[in-house]
Amino acid sequence: MEDEVDRLVAAWRRERPDLDVEPLEVLSRVSRLARHLDRARRLAFAEHSLEPWEFDVLTALRRAGSPYQLSPGQLLTQTLVTSGTMTNRIDRLTKKGLVERLPDPSDRRGVLVRLTDEGCDRADQALAGLLDQERAILAELSRGQRGELAGLLRQLIAPFDNIPG
């Protein structure tokens, strides 16, 4: 079975036989898959009136476990955005009734961001929709192939995820 990357690689090999284009065989496929996954994610979230960034914040809180709250700093760490961006996101989610700000009992100046019941329900429903979309993307692979692919991707990504700072 040939795909678009095979055609792209063949064209580069023809045009630039002096270059080793083998990395394209893997990373161009990863890039194309990421675009398909992004479309599937946006569709799954839109069905629950959420933007991808909203899903990221809501599910970070949901994964924290009951009472589904984190400090803004903890949310920054999990979502990899700036503090100004996170403040804006919390404001917008608060206006939508999906999160609430509470005083941090361990820090008089601090706040905690807590998922509301509606926010929890939306996060759960959007996650179920996302998993349906992702299962469809992976449908051509056996359980063993999915496990092997997950291991290979972990090996490739781990060094980036473990860089300090």
XYZ file of N, CA, C and O in Angstrom:
660
model
N 0.852 -1.177 0.000
C 0.000 0.000 0.000
C 0.897 1.239 0.000
O 1.779 1.375 0.830
N 0.652 2.139 -0.937
C 1.446 3.356 -1.045
C 0.659 4.523 -0.457
O -0.563 4.578 -0.552
N 1.385 5.447 0.166
C 0.738 6.641 0.690
C 1.424 7.890 0.141
O 2.369 7.803 -0.658
N 0.943 9.039 0.547
C 1.480 10.307 0.056
C 2.951 10.471 0.406
O 3.725 11.044 -0.366
N 3.362 9.968 1.559
C 4.771 10.093 1.967
C 5.657 9.278 1.031
O 6.754 9.717 0.676
N 5.209 8.093 0.610
C 5.997 7.317 -0.355
C 6.251 8.132 -1.615
O 7.360 8.142 -2.157
N 5.221 8.829 -2.093
C 5.363 9.649 -3.304
C 6.301 10.835 -3.056
O 7.144 11.150 -3.905
N 6.191 11.449 -1.910
C 7.058 12.569 -1.551
C 8.513 12.122 -1.466
O 9.403 12.767 -2.028
N 8.762 11.001 -0.795
C 10.119 10.476 -0.642
C 10.697 10.099 -2.007
O 11.861 10.412 -2.305
N 9.901 9.449 -2.830
C 10.381 9.070 -4.163
C 10.772 10.305 -4.975
O 11.795 10.304 -5.672
N 9.976 11.356 -4.880
C 10.285 12.582 -5.619
C 11.591 13.200 -5.125
O 12.422 13.643 -5.929
N 11.798 13.226 -3.806
C 13.049 13.780 -3.278
C 14.249 12.912 -3.649
O 15.319 13.436 -3.943
N 14.061 11.613 -3.641
C 15.172 10.734 -4.039
C 15.547 10.957 -5.502
O 16.717 10.901 -5.875
N 14.548 11.207 -6.332
C 14.796 11.487 -7.738
C 15.483 12.847 -7.901
O 16.446 12.978 -8.652
N 14.983 13.856 -7.197
C 15.487 15.216 -7.359
C 16.785 15.480 -6.603
O 17.586 16.302 -7.034
N 16.954 14.794 -5.457
C 18.147 15.022 -4.640
C 18.746 13.684 -4.199
O 18.723 13.324 -3.026
N 19.282 12.913 -5.161
C 19.852 11.605 -4.817
C 21.059 11.716 -3.887
O 21.458 10.723 -3.271
N 21.591 12.910 -3.731
C 22.736 13.126 -2.851
C 22.350 13.188 -1.373
O 23.213 13.132 -0.501
N 21.048 13.290 -1.083
C 20.589 13.401 0.306
C 19.958 12.093 0.785
O 19.259 11.417 0.027
N 20.171 11.790 2.045
C 19.496 10.656 2.682
C 18.164 11.176 3.223
O 18.131 11.888 4.228
N 17.086 10.847 2.546
C 15.765 11.349 2.937
C 14.994 10.360 3.814
O 13.803 10.554 4.053
N 15.673 9.341 4.324
C 15.004 8.337 5.156
C 14.226 8.937 6.332
O 13.122 8.455 6.621
N 14.723 9.979 7.027
C 13.930 10.526 8.134
C 12.524 10.947 7.724
O 11.588 10.861 8.521
N 12.355 11.356 6.472
C 11.035 11.753 5.995
C 10.040 10.588 6.046
O 8.841 10.803 6.238
N 10.538 9.372 5.850
C 9.649 8.213 5.845
C 8.933 8.039 7.178
O 7.803 7.568 7.216
N 9.583 8.424 8.252
C 8.970 8.324 9.583
C 8.319 9.646 9.970
O 7.130 9.711 10.279
N 9.102 10.710 9.954
C 8.634 11.960 10.542
C 7.587 12.666 9.698
O 6.708 13.340 10.250
N 7.609 12.508 8.390
C 6.529 13.075 7.579
C 5.218 12.349 7.868
O 4.148 12.968 7.880
N 5.301 11.067 8.130
C 4.084 10.326 8.498
C 3.581 10.760 9.874
O 2.374 10.897 10.087
N 4.498 10.967 10.796
C 4.092 11.448 12.121
C 3.421 12.817 11.979
O 2.383 13.079 12.583
N 4.003 13.682 11.174
C 3.439 15.016 10.965
C 2.054 14.943 10.332
O 1.121 15.626 10.765
N 1.903 14.114 9.323
C 0.598 13.965 8.666
C -0.424 13.370 9.630
O -1.571 13.809 9.681
N 0.000 12.381 10.407
C -0.887 11.784 11.402
C -1.305 12.825 12.434
O -2.476 12.868 12.838
N -0.385 13.689 12.841
C -0.712 14.744 13.806
C -1.796 15.669 13.257
O -2.696 16.086 13.994
N -1.725 15.985 11.973
C -2.762 16.839 11.375
C -4.113 16.125 11.362
O -5.143 16.733 11.657
N -4.119 14.829 11.030
C -5.378 14.077 11.059
C -5.910 13.987 12.482
O -7.118 14.114 12.718
N -5.032 13.773 13.432
C -5.442 13.694 14.836
C -5.984 15.042 15.302
O -6.996 15.092 16.011
N -5.364 16.130 14.903
C -5.848 17.454 15.275
C -7.270 17.669 14.761
O -8.132 18.171 15.489
N -7.535 17.277 13.520
C -8.898 17.397 12.972
C -9.886 16.556 13.765
O -10.991 17.003 14.072
N -9.500 15.318 14.088
C -10.378 14.432 14.849
C -10.644 14.992 16.245
O -11.771 14.933 16.742
N -9.616 15.550 16.865
C -9.764 16.140 18.202
C -10.713 17.329 18.149
O -11.608 17.456 18.982
N -10.512 18.198 17.171
C -11.378 19.375 17.055
C -12.835 18.967 16.848
O -13.739 19.568 17.427
N -13.067 17.941 16.044
C -14.428 17.446 15.816
C -15.026 16.902 17.110
O -16.160 17.229 17.464
N -14.259 16.081 17.826
C -14.748 15.502 19.082
C -15.071 16.597 20.097
O -16.090 16.530 20.791
N -14.230 17.619 20.173
C -14.452 18.680 21.154
C -15.610 19.581 20.733
O -16.400 20.020 21.567
N -15.713 19.868 19.440
C -16.788 20.735 18.950
C -18.157 20.129 19.244
O -19.109 20.866 19.515
N -18.241 18.811 19.209
C -19.517 18.160 19.524
C -19.953 18.439 20.957
O -21.119 18.258 21.293
N -19.030 18.898 21.794
C -19.333 19.222 23.192
C -19.073 20.701 23.476
O -18.879 21.098 24.624
N -19.073 21.498 22.397
C -18.883 22.951 22.477
C -17.618 23.334 23.235
O -17.630 24.243 24.069
N -16.521 22.633 22.934
C -15.240 22.939 23.559
C -14.189 23.195 22.492
O -14.200 22.573 21.433
N -13.268 24.076 22.812
C -12.069 24.281 22.015
C -10.986 23.342 22.555
O -11.054 22.932 23.718
N -9.983 23.021 21.736
C -8.917 22.135 22.234
C -8.257 22.638 23.522
O -7.985 21.860 24.436
N -8.015 23.936 23.628
C -7.380 24.455 24.842
C -8.301 24.303 26.050
O -7.832 24.074 27.162
N -9.601 24.434 25.833
C -10.546 24.248 26.940
C -10.507 22.799 27.423
O -10.486 22.534 28.633
N -10.489 21.882 26.473
C -10.388 20.468 26.824
C -9.117 20.212 27.626
O -9.145 19.498 28.627
N -8.001 20.795 27.203
C -6.726 20.584 27.901
C -6.803 21.024 29.359
O -6.346 20.313 30.257
N -7.372 22.193 29.611
C -7.463 22.690 30.988
C -8.456 21.854 31.791
O -8.160 21.442 32.921
N -9.625 21.595 31.223
C -10.640 20.826 31.947
C -10.152 19.424 32.285
O -10.369 18.932 33.394
N -9.472 18.781 31.350
C -9.028 17.417 31.619
C -7.827 17.383 32.554
O -7.639 16.397 33.269
N -7.020 18.452 32.584
C -5.950 18.517 33.592
C -6.569 18.530 34.982
O -6.105 17.825 35.895
N -7.632 19.298 35.146
C -8.338 19.335 36.435
C -9.018 18.001 36.723
O -8.973 17.502 37.850
N -9.626 17.407 35.721
C -10.335 16.128 35.905
C -9.376 15.030 36.322
O -9.672 14.201 37.174
N -8.182 14.999 35.709
C -7.189 13.974 36.043
C -6.618 14.147 37.446
O -6.076 13.205 38.010
N -6.745 15.348 37.994
C -6.211 15.609 39.334
C -6.967 14.815 40.396
O -6.463 14.647 41.501
N -8.142 14.316 40.065
C -8.943 13.577 41.037
C -9.726 14.533 41.925
O -9.440 15.725 42.000
N -10.681 13.975 42.615
C -11.549 14.775 43.488
C -10.702 15.502 44.522
O -9.783 14.902 45.077
N -10.922 16.780 44.730
C -12.034 17.643 44.305
C -11.805 18.362 42.975
O -12.407 19.400 42.721
N -10.944 17.818 42.106
C -10.725 18.339 40.752
C -10.275 19.802 40.764
O -10.863 20.661 40.119
N -9.208 20.043 41.487
C -8.690 21.409 41.568
C -7.169 21.403 41.537
O -6.531 20.449 41.978
N -6.629 22.464 40.962
C -5.187 22.675 40.885
C -4.915 24.169 41.017
O -5.796 24.992 40.759
N -3.693 24.491 41.361
C -3.291 25.896 41.352
C -3.038 26.304 39.903
O -2.780 25.452 39.043
N -3.091 27.595 39.621
C -2.752 28.039 38.263
C -1.344 27.583 37.852
O -1.123 27.227 36.688
N -0.404 27.565 38.790
C 0.952 27.100 38.476
C 0.979 25.643 38.052
O 1.708 25.259 37.126
N 0.193 24.812 38.725
C 0.122 23.404 38.336
C -0.511 23.255 36.960
O -0.093 22.413 36.161
N -1.501 24.087 36.659
C -2.112 24.052 35.324
C -1.110 24.491 34.258
O -1.095 23.932 33.162
N -0.273 25.472 34.586
C 0.763 25.910 33.647
C 1.681 24.755 33.287
O 2.007 24.538 32.118
N 2.105 24.021 34.307
C 3.025 22.897 34.102
C 2.398 21.839 33.198
O 3.056 21.285 32.328
N 1.126 21.578 33.394
C 0.474 20.518 32.633
C 0.084 20.921 31.223
O -0.027 20.069 30.349
N -0.141 22.210 30.992
C -0.623 22.634 29.675
C 0.422 23.381 28.858
O 0.169 23.711 27.693
N 1.580 23.669 29.461
C 2.701 24.287 28.760
C 2.351 25.616 28.092
O 2.683 25.849 26.930
N 1.662 26.490 28.833
C 1.383 27.834 28.334
C 1.950 28.850 29.325
O 2.338 28.495 30.434
N 1.960 30.110 28.933
C 2.468 31.159 29.814
C 1.442 31.493 30.892
O 0.252 31.184 30.754
N 1.893 32.187 31.923
C 0.976 32.545 33.013
C -0.118 33.492 32.519
O -1.279 33.373 32.931
N 0.228 34.433 31.629
C -0.791 35.333 31.084
C -1.849 34.589 30.288
O -3.046 34.875 30.391
N -1.392 33.627 29.496
C -2.329 32.809 28.718
C -3.230 32.009 29.646
O -4.443 31.928 29.437
N -2.644 31.435 30.699
C -3.446 30.626 31.624
C -4.468 31.497 32.346
O -5.617 31.087 32.512
N -4.081 32.695 32.761
C -5.029 33.595 33.431
C -6.212 33.878 32.515
O -7.373 33.805 32.936
N -5.928 34.158 31.245
C -6.983 34.406 30.270
C -7.882 33.182 30.114
O -9.111 33.302 30.057
N -7.281 32.010 30.058
C -8.064 30.788 29.879
C -8.951 30.520 31.090
O -10.118 30.137 30.941
N -8.415 30.720 32.269
C -9.212 30.515 33.482
C -10.373 31.503 33.509
O -11.511 31.124 33.831
N -10.112 32.761 33.148
C -11.182 33.767 33.096
C -12.299 33.320 32.154
O -13.489 33.393 32.489
N -11.914 32.854 30.968
C -12.915 32.461 29.968
C -13.703 31.230 30.411
O -14.917 31.154 30.213
N -13.016 30.258 31.022
C -13.711 29.058 31.503
C -14.610 29.379 32.694
O -15.672 28.761 32.864
N -14.217 30.346 33.505
C -15.046 30.780 34.631
C -16.333 31.402 34.115
O -17.424 31.106 34.604
N -16.214 32.264 33.101
C -17.401 32.912 32.515
C -18.365 31.887 31.925
O -19.578 32.092 31.913
N -17.833 30.778 31.421
C -18.676 29.726 30.844
C -19.239 28.785 31.913
O -20.003 27.881 31.594
N -18.836 28.981 33.161
C -19.340 28.142 34.248
C -18.705 26.766 34.319
O -19.258 25.861 34.940
N -17.529 26.601 33.689
C -16.882 25.284 33.658
C -15.846 25.112 34.761
O -15.511 23.982 35.131
N -15.325 26.230 35.280
C -14.410 26.202 36.420
C -14.780 27.345 37.358
O -15.499 28.287 36.976
N -14.263 27.257 38.582
C -14.421 28.356 39.524
C -13.104 28.574 40.243
O -12.295 27.655 40.366
N -12.892 29.814 40.659
C -11.707 30.164 41.444
C -12.081 30.118 42.918
O -13.120 30.644 43.312
N -11.198 29.538 43.711
C -11.398 29.465 45.160
C -10.134 29.925 45.859
O -9.032 29.739 45.332
N -10.259 30.483 47.057
C -9.048 30.829 47.801
C -8.282 29.560 48.169
O -8.881 28.530 48.478
N -6.960 29.642 48.114
C -6.109 28.508 48.487
C -5.935 28.527 50.001
O -5.339 29.462 50.538
N -6.448 27.519 50.716
C -6.359 27.534 52.180
C -4.921 27.462 52.695
O -4.652 27.859 53.822
N -3.990 27.007 51.873
C -2.598 26.910 52.320
C -1.775 28.144 51.947
O -0.608 28.236 52.292
N -2.386 29.100 51.222
C -1.668 30.302 50.798
C -2.681 31.439 50.683
O -3.490 31.461 49.754
N -2.631 32.382 51.613
C -3.627 33.464 51.650
C -3.719 34.232 50.344
O -4.774 34.744 49.991
N -2.602 34.360 49.633
C -2.602 35.120 48.377
C -2.942 34.252 47.174
O -3.188 34.766 46.092
N -2.927 32.938 47.339
C -3.115 32.033 46.209
C -4.560 31.689 45.936
O -5.450 31.923 46.759
N -4.777 31.143 44.764
C -6.102 30.654 44.387
C -5.969 29.222 43.870
O -4.896 28.783 43.466
N -7.073 28.539 43.908
C -7.180 27.219 43.290
C -8.242 27.305 42.211
O -9.206 28.068 42.331
N -8.070 26.540 41.179
C -9.052 26.463 40.093
C -9.720 25.110 40.223
O -9.044 24.073 40.231
N -11.035 25.118 40.364
C -11.785 23.872 40.554
C -12.771 23.684 39.414
O -13.449 24.619 38.981
N -12.883 22.463 38.973
C -13.842 22.077 37.949
C -15.251 22.129 38.542
O -15.486 21.641 39.644
N -16.189 22.743 37.826
C -17.588 22.706 38.257
C -18.192 21.369 37.812
O -17.583 20.628 37.023
N -19.384 21.079 38.283
C -20.056 19.845 37.853
C -20.247 19.838 36.340
O -20.032 18.820 35.681
N -20.640 20.996 35.783
C -20.818 21.072 34.331
C -19.482 20.864 33.617
O -19.405 20.175 32.602
N -18.421 21.459 34.144
C -17.099 21.285 33.557
C -16.662 19.842 33.585
O -16.082 19.326 32.615
N -16.949 19.158 34.675
C -16.601 17.740 34.803
C -17.372 16.906 33.784
O -16.794 16.053 33.108
N -18.670 17.179 33.654
C -19.488 16.439 32.685
C -19.000 16.674 31.258
O -18.895 15.736 30.465
N -18.688 17.922 30.915
C -18.226 18.236 29.561
C -16.890 17.572 29.278
O -16.653 17.052 28.189
N -15.983 17.585 30.269
C -14.681 16.943 30.091
C -14.856 15.449 29.853
O -14.232 14.865 28.960
N -15.718 14.812 30.662
C -15.946 13.375 30.521
C -16.553 13.028 29.166
O -16.139 12.072 28.504
N -17.546 13.800 28.740
C -18.196 13.534 27.456
C -17.239 13.765 26.285
O -17.201 12.968 25.340
N -16.462 14.832 26.357
C -15.514 15.127 25.278
C -14.421 14.060 25.217
O -13.985 13.682 24.124
N -13.980 13.583 26.372
C -12.976 12.520 26.386
C -13.517 11.261 25.721
O -12.825 10.630 24.909
N -14.753 10.889 26.033
C -15.354 9.707 25.400
C -15.429 9.893 23.886
O -15.114 8.970 23.124
N -15.809 11.086 23.428
C -15.852 11.371 21.989
C -14.475 11.312 21.357
O -14.309 10.775 20.258
N -13.487 11.847 22.054
C -12.121 11.810 21.548
C -11.631 10.379 21.403
O -11.034 10.013 20.389
N -11.895 9.564 22.403
C -11.447 8.171 22.345
C -12.104 7.416 21.195
O -11.461 6.576 20.555
N -13.359 7.725 20.903
C -14.016 7.121 19.736
C -13.286 7.514 18.453
O -13.042 6.660 17.585
N -12.946 8.795 18.320
C -12.225 9.272 17.135
C -10.858 8.603 17.030
O -10.432 8.194 15.950
N -10.158 8.495 18.158
C -8.813 7.919 18.145
C -8.847 6.412 17.862
O -7.966 5.900 17.183
N -9.863 5.719 18.371
C -10.005 4.292 18.047
C -10.182 4.104 16.545
O -9.630 3.170 15.954
N -10.944 4.991 15.922
C -11.162 4.907 14.474
C -9.836 5.118 13.722
O -9.562 4.421 12.737
N -9.010 6.047 14.196
C -7.714 6.291 13.551
C -6.823 5.061 13.651
O -6.092 4.727 12.717
N -6.884 4.370 14.772
C -6.009 3.207 15.012
C -6.614 1.880 14.568
O -5.996 0.826 14.753
N -7.787 1.915 13.975
C -8.533 0.689 13.661
C -7.772 -0.296 12.776
O -7.991 -1.500 12.863
N -6.888 0.184 11.926
C -6.158 -0.701 11.016
C -5.049 -1.488 11.707
O -4.485 -2.404 11.115
N -4.723 -1.134 12.946
C -3.637 -1.803 13.666
C -4.187 -2.805 14.670
O -5.191 -2.545 15.330
N -3.492 -3.928 14.800
C -3.871 -4.904 15.822
C -3.462 -4.376 17.194
O -2.684 -3.409 17.300
N -3.930 -5.007 18.245
C -3.556 -4.623 19.607
C -2.029 -4.665 19.764
O -1.428 -3.764 20.329
N -1.409 -5.711 19.245
C 0.041 -5.834 19.333
C 0.760 -4.728 18.578
O 1.753 -4.182 19.058
N 0.253 -4.408 17.396
C 0.861 -3.326 16.614
C 0.721 -1.987 17.332
O 1.647 -1.169 17.326
N -0.453 -1.759 17.939
C -0.644 -0.508 18.689
C 0.339 -0.435 19.852
O 0.922 0.621 20.111
N 0.547 -1.551 20.550
C 1.503 -1.576 21.656
C 2.922 -1.326 21.177
O 3.688 -0.589 21.807
N 3.283 -1.950 20.072
C 4.629 -1.758 19.511
C 4.832 -0.305 19.082
O 5.878 0.305 19.370
N 3.831 0.257 18.411
C 3.930 1.647 17.975
C 4.034 2.583 19.179
O 4.848 3.513 19.179
N 3.230 2.337 20.209
C 3.291 3.169 21.414
C 4.686 3.118 22.035
O 5.236 4.155 22.435
N 5.276 1.941 22.078
C 6.626 1.809 22.639
C 7.672 2.545 21.824
O 8.558 3.202 22.376
N 7.585 2.432 20.513
C 8.539 3.121 19.644
C 8.395 4.644 19.757
O 9.392 5.373 19.818
N 7.161 5.121 19.780
C 6.949 6.558 19.921
C 7.421 7.057 21.284
O 7.988 8.152 21.385
N 7.194 6.272 22.327
C 7.678 6.625 23.666
C 9.200 6.785 23.652
O 9.751 7.747 24.185
N 9.866 5.837 23.022
C 11.321 5.875 22.931
C 11.791 7.138 22.192
O 12.786 7.757 22.556
N 11.062 7.523 21.182
C 11.418 8.700 20.398
C 11.126 9.994 21.156
O 11.913 10.949 21.100
N 10.030 10.054 21.876
C 9.573 11.289 22.512
C 10.154 11.509 23.905
O 10.360 12.654 24.315
N 10.455 10.448 24.635
C 10.892 10.573 26.036
C 12.038 11.557 26.229
O 11.994 12.356 27.177
N 13.046 11.550 25.395
C 14.130 12.527 25.628
C 13.665 13.972 25.582
O 14.169 14.822 26.312
N 12.660 14.282 24.763
C 12.141 15.637 24.696
C 11.310 15.962 25.936
O 11.330 17.095 26.424
N 10.559 14.987 26.433
C 9.713 15.202 27.597
C 10.520 15.300 28.886
O 10.004 15.774 29.892
N 11.750 14.853 28.871
C 12.563 14.822 30.076
C 13.684 15.859 30.083
O 14.624 15.743 30.851
N 13.554 16.860 29.234
C 14.531 17.944 29.208
C 14.157 18.923 30.335
O 13.014 19.401 30.385
N 15.086 19.218 31.250
C 14.771 20.155 32.336
C 14.411 21.537 31.800
O 14.989 22.001 30.825
N 13.453 22.179 32.501
C 13.077 23.558 32.153
C 12.110 23.556 31.065
O 11.539 24.319 30.520
